[in-house]
C-alpha positions as MATLAB code, in Angstrom:
seq = 'MKQLTPVHSYKLSLMQRFRAQKLLIFSDYRFLSEPQRGVGVEKLLDHVLNEEARLNALRNLSLLDSAPSDSFDRLTRLASQLLAAPISTISLTDRDRQWFKSKVGVDLTEIPREQAPCAYAIEGKGVFVVPDLTADPRFVGSPLAESGIRFYAGAPLFTREGHGLGTLCVVDDKVRTLRNGEEQVLLDLAGMVMSQIELQNLVGRVDATTGQANQFQLFEDLDDLTRREPGAAASLLSVDILSPTRATYAARTLGSESIGLLMQQALGTLRQSAGNSARLYHVDQIRCAVLVEEDLLGSHALADRIVAALRQPISCAGVPVTADPAVGIYDFTVGEVLPREAFKRMSNAGDDARHVGCRHARYDPASGQRNARRFALLNDFGTALDEPGQLSLVYQPRIQLASGDRCGVEALIRWDHPGLGAVSPGEFVPLVEQTALVRSMTEWVVRAAIAQARAWSTAGMPLPVSINASAMNLDEDDFAARLLGAASKAGVAPHLLELEFTESTIAHDPTRVIGQLRELRSQGVEIAIDDFGTGYSNLSYLQQLPVSVLKIDQAFVRDMVTSGKDRLLVKTMIAMGHDLGYRVVAEGIETQAAYDMLGEWGCDEGQGYLMSKPVSADRIFDTHGETGARVRA';
ca = [
    -264.658    9.780    2.971;
    -267.111   12.489    3.373;
    -267.285   15.077    0.542;
    -266.643   18.575    1.758;
    -269.274   21.418    0.979;
    -268.138   24.649   -0.169;
    -268.379   26.000    3.450;
    -266.657   23.242    4.728;
    -263.865   23.778    2.160;
    -263.803   27.348    3.034;
    -263.225   26.704    6.763;
    -260.601   24.223    5.894;
    -258.721   26.782    3.699;
    -258.988   29.245    6.509;
    -257.597   26.780    9.026;
    -254.663   26.157    6.568;
    -254.056   29.801    6.315;
    -254.115   30.195   10.162;
    -251.705   27.428   10.625;
    -249.449   28.652    7.820;
    -249.297   32.074    9.769;
    -248.638   30.373   12.916;
    -251.881   31.417   14.481;
    -253.279   28.761   16.971;
    -256.755   27.837   16.228;
    -257.465   27.676   19.874;
    -255.772   31.048   20.740;
    -259.060   32.485   21.841;
    -260.135   29.520   24.042;
    -259.578   31.471   27.156;
    -262.265   34.005   26.274;
    -264.950   31.401   26.027;
    -267.471   30.845   28.785;
    -267.569   27.427   30.211;
    -270.588   26.222   28.071;
    -269.054   27.551   24.753;
    -266.059   25.306   25.847;
    -268.006   22.245   25.820;
    -269.628   22.723   22.195;
    -267.062   20.662   20.226;
    -264.405   21.662   17.503;
    -266.907   22.471   14.794;
    -268.399   25.409   16.730;
    -265.258   26.298   18.292;
    -263.930   26.589   14.761;
    -266.895   28.783   13.918;
    -266.090   30.982   16.903;
    -262.449   31.282   15.736;
    -263.527   32.101   12.244;
    -266.102   34.656   13.486;
    -263.334   36.294   15.698;
    -260.985   36.549   12.751;
    -263.669   38.195   10.852;
    -264.361   40.579   13.926;
    -260.712   41.459   14.033;
    -260.633   42.182   10.138;
    -263.564   44.285   10.351;
    -261.815   46.349   13.550;
    -258.594   46.840   11.432;
    -260.351   47.933    8.272;
    -261.645   50.854   10.384;
    -258.130   51.930   11.203;
    -259.257   52.978   14.584;
    -256.581   51.020   16.671;
    -253.674   53.225   17.710;
    -255.145   56.183   15.990;
    -254.721   59.733   17.462;
    -257.211   61.088   19.979;
    -260.590   62.690   18.650;
    -262.631   65.308   20.152;
    -265.651   63.882   18.374;
    -265.069   60.708   20.442;
    -264.010   62.393   23.704;
    -267.210   64.519   23.741;
    -269.244   61.273   23.929;
    -267.078   59.718   26.797;
    -267.515   62.890   28.802;
    -271.128   62.973   28.298;
    -271.397   59.251   29.542;
    -269.378   60.108   32.518;
    -271.579   63.137   33.423;
    -275.082   61.472   32.759;
    -274.225   58.332   34.661;
    -272.394   59.838   37.430;
    -269.287   57.709   36.920;
    -265.734   58.922   37.424;
    -264.332   56.866   34.560;
    -265.743   56.497   31.141;
    -264.016   54.992   27.988;
    -264.521   53.674   24.406;
    -262.632   50.480   24.401;
    -261.886   48.435   21.399;
    -261.190   44.754   21.681;
    -257.967   43.737   19.699;
    -256.896   40.250   19.804;
    -254.938   40.402   23.282;
    -255.749   43.831   24.497;
    -258.300   46.418   25.082;
    -257.352   49.719   23.608;
    -259.000   52.963   24.529;
    -259.722   55.246   21.688;
    -261.235   57.795   24.203;
    -261.074   57.910   27.961;
    -262.211   60.117   30.913;
    -260.658   59.710   34.401;
    -257.948   57.223   33.461;
    -254.388   57.611   32.150;
    -254.281   53.973   30.863;
    -253.808   53.656   26.983;
    -254.547   49.837   26.953;
    -255.136   46.987   29.324;
    -254.814   42.972   28.559;
    -257.981   41.517   27.232;
    -257.876   38.489   29.535;
    -260.271   39.043   32.210;
    -261.401   42.482   30.961;
    -265.196   43.001   31.211;
    -265.197   44.577   27.525;
    -264.194   41.011   26.241;
    -267.454   39.766   27.719;
    -269.482   42.739   26.854;
    -269.151   42.256   23.054;
    -270.770   38.716   23.349;
    -274.048   39.964   24.382;
    -276.570   42.524   22.709;
    -277.424   44.495   25.732;
    -275.540   46.352   28.410;
    -273.231   44.012   30.275;
    -273.126   45.063   34.013;
    -271.158   43.809   36.806;
    -271.974   45.389   40.154;
    -268.853   44.389   41.929;
    -265.847   42.936   40.207;
    -264.431   41.403   43.144;
    -267.534   39.194   43.918;
    -267.901   37.948   40.270;
    -265.622   34.751   39.839;
    -264.999   35.785   36.145;
    -262.810   38.970   37.548;
    -261.549   38.064   40.615;
    -257.841   38.690   40.532;
    -258.267   40.750   37.395;
    -256.049   43.745   36.748;
    -259.153   46.151   37.127;
    -260.233   44.358   40.272;
    -256.789   44.452   41.655;
    -256.542   48.238   40.745;
    -259.696   49.078   42.946;
    -262.310   49.152   40.319;
    -265.511   47.513   41.603;
    -268.590   48.479   39.192;
    -268.461   48.061   35.313;
    -271.071   48.668   32.689;
    -270.688   48.432   29.075;
    -272.722   48.837   25.814;
    -271.183   46.742   23.151;
    -270.357   48.612   19.926;
    -271.539   46.538   16.912;
    -270.996   47.001   13.035;
    -274.102   46.566   10.674;
    -272.707   43.251   10.076;
    -272.786   42.179   13.845;
    -269.143   42.329   14.456;
    -268.505   43.504   18.047;
    -265.766   46.045   17.849;
    -265.481   47.111   21.578;
    -267.697   48.920   24.285;
    -268.729   52.353   25.581;
    -268.329   51.645   29.231;
    -268.560   53.479   32.520;
    -266.561   52.429   35.695;
    -266.641   53.231   39.286;
    -264.496   52.450   42.456;
    -267.816   51.753   44.297;
    -270.186   48.912   44.265;
    -273.224   49.984   42.470;
    -275.847   49.145   39.756;
    -277.581   51.147   36.867;
    -280.447   53.269   37.954;
    -283.684   53.316   36.047;
    -283.256   54.650   32.427;
    -279.457   54.733   32.591;
    -279.096   51.411   30.585;
    -280.966   53.031   27.749;
    -278.753   56.136   28.066;
    -275.689   53.861   27.776;
    -277.187   52.148   24.609;
    -278.111   55.236   22.989;
    -274.597   56.742   23.679;
    -272.997   53.532   22.143;
    -275.251   54.170   19.114;
    -273.819   57.615   18.782;
    -270.339   56.129   18.910;
    -271.218   53.716   16.130;
    -272.790   56.550   14.116;
    -269.372   58.368   14.447;
    -267.274   55.449   13.582;
    -269.578   54.709   10.456;
    -269.355   58.473    9.380;
    -265.543   58.347    9.675;
    -265.395   55.171    7.847;
    -267.606   56.277    5.113;
    -265.299   59.273    4.406;
    -262.456   56.752    3.584;
    -264.753   54.394    1.395;
    -266.004   57.048   -1.026;
    -264.070   58.614   -3.832;
    -264.164   62.367   -3.264;
    -264.386   63.285   -6.751;
    -267.174   61.175   -8.202;
    -268.776   60.295   -4.856;
    -268.497   56.407   -5.902;
    -267.359   53.836   -3.598;
    -263.500   53.265   -3.570;
    -261.057   50.255   -3.588;
    -261.243   50.014    0.161;
    -264.962   49.593    0.050;
    -264.436   46.955   -2.618;
    -262.156   45.006   -0.138;
    -264.716   45.233    2.429;
    -267.490   44.039    0.072;
    -265.389   41.134   -1.159;
    -264.808   40.215    2.436;
    -268.676   40.527    3.295;
    -269.214   38.330    0.055;
    -266.772   35.637    1.370;
    -268.952   35.348    4.664;
    -272.215   35.376    2.905;
    -271.442   33.152   -0.264;
    -268.366   31.011    0.007;
    -267.885   28.970   -2.971;
    -270.006   30.941   -5.339;
    -268.955   32.218   -8.731;
    -268.217   36.079   -9.113;
    -266.434   38.381  -11.610;
    -264.389   41.294  -11.130;
    -263.775   43.607  -14.161;
    -261.249   46.596  -14.364;
    -262.449   49.244  -16.772;
    -260.127   51.924  -18.045;
    -262.067   54.751  -19.483;
    -258.921   56.511  -21.165;
    -255.567   55.523  -21.881;
    -252.790   57.565  -19.963;
    -251.723   59.401  -22.949;
    -255.254   60.686  -23.772;
    -256.156   61.253  -20.166;
    -252.952   63.547  -19.915;
    -254.111   65.198  -23.185;
    -257.620   65.854  -21.996;
    -256.231   67.232  -18.693;
    -253.941   69.662  -20.535;
    -256.650   70.753  -23.132;
    -259.886   70.821  -20.925;
    -258.250   71.646  -17.332;
    -257.260   69.074  -14.511;
    -260.818   69.121  -13.154;
    -262.081   67.614  -16.703;
    -261.095   64.184  -15.735;
    -263.185   64.064  -12.690;
    -266.123   65.307  -14.747;
    -265.485   62.916  -17.346;
    -265.265   59.980  -14.808;
    -268.702   61.184  -13.314;
    -270.402   60.743  -16.785;
    -268.525   57.615  -17.565;
    -269.755   55.941  -14.364;
    -273.291   56.757  -15.221;
    -272.794   55.050  -18.593;
    -271.043   52.243  -16.754;
    -274.051   51.666  -14.618;
    -276.493   51.526  -17.305;
    -274.553   48.896  -19.149;
    -273.545   46.815  -16.273;
    -277.008   46.676  -14.709;
    -278.445   47.274  -11.269;
    -277.023   44.074   -9.949;
    -273.483   44.930  -10.365;
    -271.504   47.060   -7.863;
    -269.278   49.772   -9.108;
    -266.098   51.393   -7.717;
    -263.925   54.284   -8.626;
    -260.441   52.663   -7.854;
    -258.101   55.187   -9.652;
    -257.925   58.246  -11.649;
    -259.212   56.555  -14.760;
    -260.066   53.196  -13.582;
    -263.309   51.717  -12.282;
    -263.906   48.263  -11.286;
    -267.184   46.263  -11.504;
    -268.277   43.370   -9.035;
    -270.609   40.863  -10.376;
    -272.090   38.064   -8.236;
    -274.071   36.615  -11.074;
    -274.422   37.519  -14.709;
    -276.552   35.509  -16.935;
    -274.490   36.566  -20.207;
    -271.252   36.034  -18.616;
    -268.339   38.396  -17.785;
    -267.127   38.320  -21.575;
    -270.504   39.541  -22.912;
    -270.566   42.064  -19.973;
    -267.184   43.348  -20.989;
    -268.547   43.642  -24.704;
    -271.562   45.707  -23.458;
    -269.323   48.042  -21.444;
    -266.963   48.624  -24.100;
    -269.640   49.322  -26.902;
    -271.499   51.786  -24.191;
    -268.169   53.625  -23.354;
    -267.188   54.189  -27.131;
    -270.042   56.596  -27.473;
    -268.767   60.099  -26.991;
    -269.001   61.290  -23.400;
    -270.033   64.817  -22.561;
    -267.266   66.836  -20.528;
    -268.256   70.212  -19.695;
    -270.193   70.417  -22.892;
    -267.250   69.042  -24.850;
    -267.735   65.456  -26.513;
    -265.003   63.105  -25.399;
    -264.300   59.923  -27.064;
    -263.086   57.257  -24.604;
    -260.829   54.345  -25.446;
    -261.902   51.816  -22.898;
    -260.005   48.705  -21.997;
    -261.493   45.925  -19.792;
    -259.743   43.350  -17.643;
    -261.822   40.205  -16.458;
    -260.996   38.149  -13.459;
    -263.508   35.467  -12.826;
    -263.073   33.704   -9.440;
    -264.615   31.496   -6.857;
    -265.516   33.409   -3.742;
    -263.414   32.648   -0.622;
    -260.558   31.098   -2.722;
    -258.479   34.286   -2.849;
    -257.955   37.273   -0.830;
    -259.560   40.609   -1.660;
    -256.403   42.344   -2.398;
    -255.188   39.393   -4.554;
    -258.406   39.287   -6.443;
    -258.037   43.101   -7.116;
    -254.670   42.674   -8.177;
    -255.525   40.011  -10.639;
    -258.285   42.099  -12.113;
    -255.788   45.076  -12.427;
    -253.238   42.799  -14.185;
    -255.802   41.874  -16.660;
    -256.734   45.553  -17.437;
    -253.235   46.424  -17.823;
    -252.882   43.463  -20.284;
    -255.866   44.682  -22.222;
    -254.491   48.117  -22.641;
    -250.736   46.895  -23.344;
    -251.899   44.551  -26.186;
    -254.557   46.981  -27.680;
    -257.635   44.744  -27.294;
    -260.962   45.688  -25.899;
    -260.807   43.443  -23.093;
    -258.600   40.520  -21.757;
    -259.041   37.844  -19.219;
    -256.776   37.238  -16.277;
    -253.723   35.138  -17.443;
    -251.859   33.379  -14.582;
    -248.582   33.673  -16.880;
    -249.092   37.497  -16.682;
    -249.485   37.266  -13.116;
    -246.168   35.289  -12.771;
    -244.329   37.855  -15.175;
    -245.446   40.491  -12.735;
    -244.491   38.573   -9.767;
    -241.079   38.195  -11.472;
    -240.650   41.757  -12.144;
    -241.405   42.584   -8.600;
    -238.896   39.906   -7.457;
    -236.137   41.594   -9.803;
    -236.785   44.986   -8.500;
    -236.785   43.671   -5.009;
    -233.505   41.806   -5.433;
    -231.678   44.615   -7.647;
    -231.052   46.710   -4.462;
    -229.000   43.829   -3.091;
    -227.350   43.147   -6.389;
    -226.037   46.679   -6.258;
    -224.243   45.934   -2.838;
    -223.315   42.352   -3.306;
    -220.132   41.811   -5.492;
    -220.196   39.472   -8.330;
    -223.801   40.107   -9.344;
    -223.499   42.959  -11.553;
    -220.801   43.493  -14.344;
    -219.984   45.347  -17.413;
    -219.341   44.180  -20.935;
    -218.114   46.328  -23.825;
    -219.174   46.478  -27.282;
    -216.491   48.001  -29.635;
    -217.198   50.995  -31.891;
    -215.332   50.698  -35.361;
    -214.384   53.306  -37.810;
    -216.043   52.150  -40.781;
    -213.366   53.550  -43.150;
    -210.373   52.068  -41.508;
    -211.758   49.108  -39.601;
    -209.857   50.475  -36.559;
    -211.487   50.199  -32.785;
    -212.315   53.829  -31.792;
    -214.257   53.248  -28.385;
    -216.470   50.993  -26.586;
    -220.173   51.063  -25.133;
    -220.413   49.940  -21.562;
    -223.387   47.652  -21.109;
    -224.665   46.259  -17.803;
    -225.227   42.517  -17.074;
    -226.786   40.873  -13.983;
    -226.093   37.308  -12.956;
    -228.825   36.614  -10.461;
    -227.901   34.100   -7.704;
    -231.254   32.276   -8.081;
    -232.584   33.105  -11.755;
    -229.114   33.199  -13.662;
    -228.462   35.620  -16.220;
    -231.146   38.285  -16.454;
    -231.514   40.024  -19.601;
    -230.837   43.888  -19.445;
    -233.666   44.249  -21.835;
    -235.771   42.938  -18.879;
    -234.458   44.476  -15.796;
    -233.054   47.808  -17.072;
    -236.593   49.386  -18.075;
    -237.873   48.024  -14.779;
    -235.281   49.950  -12.882;
    -235.450   53.062  -14.966;
    -239.152   53.380  -13.744;
    -237.891   53.558  -10.095;
    -235.587   55.606   -7.769;
    -233.064   52.698   -8.335;
    -232.132   54.248  -11.518;
    -229.845   56.690   -9.793;
    -227.952   53.923   -7.966;
    -227.814   51.813  -11.019;
    -226.232   54.659  -13.246;
    -223.620   55.424  -10.589;
    -222.660   51.902  -10.320;
    -222.208   51.694  -14.122;
    -220.458   55.134  -13.816;
    -217.925   53.903  -11.152;
    -217.245   50.665  -13.015;
    -216.855   52.201  -16.513;
    -214.616   54.860  -15.163;
    -212.331   52.425  -13.284;
    -212.186   50.259  -16.466;
    -211.130   53.399  -18.393;
    -208.378   54.191  -16.027;
    -207.141   50.596  -16.006;
    -206.859   50.862  -20.022;
    -205.115   54.172  -19.788;
    -202.829   53.003  -17.104;
    -201.797   50.117  -19.377;
    -201.143   52.315  -22.132;
    -204.205   51.653  -24.131;
    -206.492   54.465  -23.608;
    -209.970   53.803  -25.084;
    -213.153   56.106  -24.910;
    -216.087   54.507  -23.005;
    -219.566   55.357  -23.695;
    -222.141   55.231  -20.812;
    -226.051   55.393  -21.057;
    -228.370   57.697  -19.068;
    -231.950   57.819  -18.655;
    -234.403   60.495  -18.395;
    -234.509   60.273  -14.548;
    -230.699   60.542  -14.239;
    -230.624   63.776  -16.441;
    -233.491   65.048  -14.355;
    -231.168   65.073  -11.241;
    -229.670   68.602  -10.518;
    -226.263   67.281   -9.689;
    -225.897   64.496  -12.309;
    -223.416   66.114  -14.396;
    -221.353   67.300  -11.465;
    -221.342   63.720  -10.012;
    -220.201   62.295  -13.322;
    -217.359   64.877  -13.733;
    -216.492   64.543   -9.866;
    -216.092   60.694  -10.411;
    -213.784   60.973  -13.398;
    -211.687   63.576  -11.604;
    -211.403   61.421   -8.571;
    -210.197   58.461  -10.703;
    -207.882   60.605  -12.714;
    -209.586   59.842  -16.112;
    -209.840   62.693  -18.702;
    -213.346   63.757  -19.561;
    -212.581   63.274  -23.183;
    -212.414   59.696  -22.707;
    -215.985   59.563  -21.572;
    -219.133   59.526  -23.886;
    -222.702   59.972  -22.524;
    -225.517   58.286  -24.444;
    -229.164   59.410  -23.977;
    -232.218   58.896  -26.084;
    -234.534   61.425  -27.730;
    -237.382   60.784  -25.446;
    -235.168   62.164  -22.517;
    -235.117   65.480  -24.268;
    -238.874   65.773  -24.095;
    -239.064   64.976  -20.322;
    -237.620   68.530  -19.356;
    -235.697   70.112  -22.259;
    -234.337   72.983  -20.211;
    -232.915   70.698  -17.381;
    -231.633   68.284  -19.856;
    -229.797   70.909  -22.058;
    -228.352   72.466  -18.969;
    -226.744   69.158  -17.907;
    -225.421   68.267  -21.235;
    -223.927   71.547  -21.724;
    -222.137   71.413  -18.497;
    -220.650   67.901  -19.519;
    -219.825   69.053  -22.917;
    -217.943   72.030  -21.775;
    -215.741   69.811  -19.765;
    -214.874   67.562  -22.694;
    -217.492   64.655  -22.343;
    -218.691   63.587  -25.694;
    -222.549   63.707  -25.934;
    -224.393   61.304  -28.155;
    -227.996   60.887  -29.082;
    -228.871   57.176  -28.916;
    -231.469   55.088  -30.824;
    -232.024   58.247  -33.246;
    -235.269   57.975  -35.266;
    -237.181   56.245  -32.679;
    -238.068   59.175  -30.491;
    -240.855   61.656  -30.284;
    -238.877   64.921  -29.721;
    -239.098   68.024  -31.689;
    -236.206   68.023  -34.078;
    -235.731   71.820  -33.342;
    -234.055   70.656  -30.067;
    -231.131   69.305  -32.121;
    -230.189   73.032  -32.805;
    -229.933   73.608  -29.085;
    -228.380   70.351  -27.718;
    -224.523   70.183  -27.371;
    -224.337   66.939  -29.319;
    -221.307   65.586  -31.044;
    -222.242   62.089  -31.920;
    -225.671   60.648  -33.493;
    -226.469   57.024  -33.247;
    -228.704   55.552  -35.773;
    -231.057   52.949  -34.249;
    -230.397   49.405  -35.131;
    -234.064   49.097  -36.201;
    -233.423   50.846  -39.524;
    -229.831   49.411  -40.110;
    -230.857   45.645  -39.532;
    -233.321   45.644  -42.555;
    -231.758   48.341  -44.884;
    -230.164   45.830  -47.218;
    -233.671   44.704  -48.194;
    -235.834   47.598  -47.610;
    -235.774   50.655  -49.704;
    -237.444   52.757  -47.141;
    -234.941   51.858  -44.562;
    -231.994   52.601  -46.910;
    -233.577   56.153  -47.887;
    -234.048   56.837  -44.018;
    -230.531   55.729  -43.039;
    -228.938   57.865  -45.905;
    -230.963   60.977  -44.982;
    -230.119   60.535  -41.248;
    -226.451   60.351  -42.035;
    -226.664   63.400  -44.449;
    -228.724   65.423  -41.632;
    -226.172   64.406  -38.924;
    -223.041   65.534  -41.118;
    -224.741   68.744  -41.908;
    -225.257   69.375  -38.074;
    -221.678   68.799  -37.560;
    -222.091   65.424  -35.751;
    -220.178   62.059  -36.146;
    -222.648   59.368  -37.236;
    -222.624   56.018  -35.771;
    -224.794   52.994  -37.094;
    -225.950   50.356  -34.526;
    -226.867   46.811  -35.276;
    -224.358   46.034  -38.205;
    -224.758   42.287  -38.845;
    -223.859   41.795  -42.456;
    -221.093   42.668  -44.667;
    -223.509   44.073  -47.193;
    -224.781   46.627  -44.615;
    -221.228   47.396  -43.545;
    -220.199   48.265  -47.115;
    -223.437   50.385  -47.775;
    -222.849   52.469  -44.591;
    -219.140   52.995  -45.536;
    -220.406   54.080  -49.099;
    -222.782   56.708  -47.632;
    -219.988   58.144  -45.483;
    -221.285   56.771  -42.091;
    -218.263   57.159  -39.551;
    -218.619   54.616  -37.181;
    -220.448   51.444  -36.528;
    -221.364   48.733  -33.852;
    -222.878   45.308  -34.197;
    -222.207   41.550  -34.295;
    -220.484   41.575  -37.506;
    -217.526   43.098  -35.867;
    -218.048   42.011  -32.230;
    -220.797   41.079  -29.662;
    -220.489   42.844  -26.327;
    -217.377   41.096  -24.428;
    -215.730   41.430  -21.232;
    -213.018   44.049  -20.686;
    -210.212   41.584  -20.977;
    -211.160   40.504  -24.265;
    -211.747   43.854  -25.910;
    -208.598   43.902  -27.463;
    -208.959   40.716  -29.330;
    -208.482   41.495  -33.101;
    -212.147   41.240  -34.007;
    -213.825   40.249  -30.613;
    -216.041   37.284  -30.306;
    -217.127   36.494  -33.826;
    -214.049   36.704  -35.682;
    -215.688   38.308  -38.472;
    -213.362   40.364  -40.642;
    -214.038   44.004  -42.013;
    -212.480   45.637  -44.784;
    -209.797   48.455  -44.070;
];
């Protein structure tokens, strides 16, 4: 069997891709001349590959189906006047149509590509002239000839890479030809059209702040590299200049324009460390990309050079700023991955480097799979909200430590994915909380928890239910009103509900959060600070918050039996909570020793596996829940 060269392999991969997309390799056969039709499958394949590259170049310009533009209309008017033609158009050759970006003397927006002279004009370099369409066998019976058009002259519009986009053409209903000098006029005008296209395209390929090429230019360069060097080795590096936290601090301290100035200086440093053969791009506010076709030291050594250079102070409006760079590395074979996929993998590697806190990280397919899973979960969660049976609530009892009596429950969401099985809330809840889906998720939890609270009350066993809210929930103007409205509609007394929020929620928008909480508290809803001790809020907010419950995070409770520091912190938080008038709840009680210590220190309530794991609503009134563990009265 003949061994495939990289070029053959690339062509084969494209053929497979076309088939997967249900594109027929011979779909453009009708646009070939008779000699072209007899050149064999290999050359026909080359034609199809070139046609796909041409269509990609056309679509990347974002001209198709765009709004009229006076800058193009001036050129068609000029062509019509200079060549004394009643009709002039700037026609772009799409897969199956000729679309008019600009037109004079005609009301049509597009015509079929088949038998259109423009489709032939882009095959040549000079002006394509047809003195009489009705006398040319290629166009007999064509839509233009049938409509009364006789004369056609079109100058092709070629990109710098040689892709024919379409034509600037003039059309007449009389048989004629071009006079002396008119062919050059049409070519000059076509050149002006391409200059306008390139100028318009350049604006979309350059970052306005730094003047550096942007990610769209990167995609184009990767496409070009695929055409030139299929099978070659290359590397993409994602370079974060600052962490998001430091970037926010810099913007607040030095002004919003400081990030742009900083990036300009950083790109200069990056250019020196990456070398002249590397291509640089500014792809996000604080992220750059480096494309290297060949680097003798390798991408790993290049990343080391970049990090070392960027750790030197960078002058920003005269103020030295120390960057904290993180570099992601994606090594790839040209032509084996699409540009956007290469960009995504490079970005994933950069995110991994920042998340882990290392100088640089290579792309890890497992990380890509995790990201794909996250995306799939978010994509499927909307369906889960609407389909019965996927989402459910479980309830973890809260126990009065002094008596051992059950005094309430915390409602916790669970997801049984139809394809993935049980998905941990620790995996999907943080993802949902970063999107607009968090509102729908919390509304679902509120409805289900209130319905259960009503069922328990109706059965003569009223039990307070605690519901968790995120920062985005409390940022909604009507959150408190919606919660109170849902309770009223179900006939559940507000005092049977408790709202839990974390300390970090306070820092998000203190004024709005405090307003929402005060409205809820005034109607009788209990308010609890969850995971106390792990947030970053100013403790002075505690004086303003209408809080009734303080929940100590399980991270302190779990190890306090063996950790003197944790014991001191827990005792201090219990004392402070009582001094402020709060009931104190300890989370994560797993041993009898921890239970006893908390009871001795006066902690009011507790949750944990010692008493019960989260259980379904029908099991909540079992004596000691799932574990069967006994607690002292």
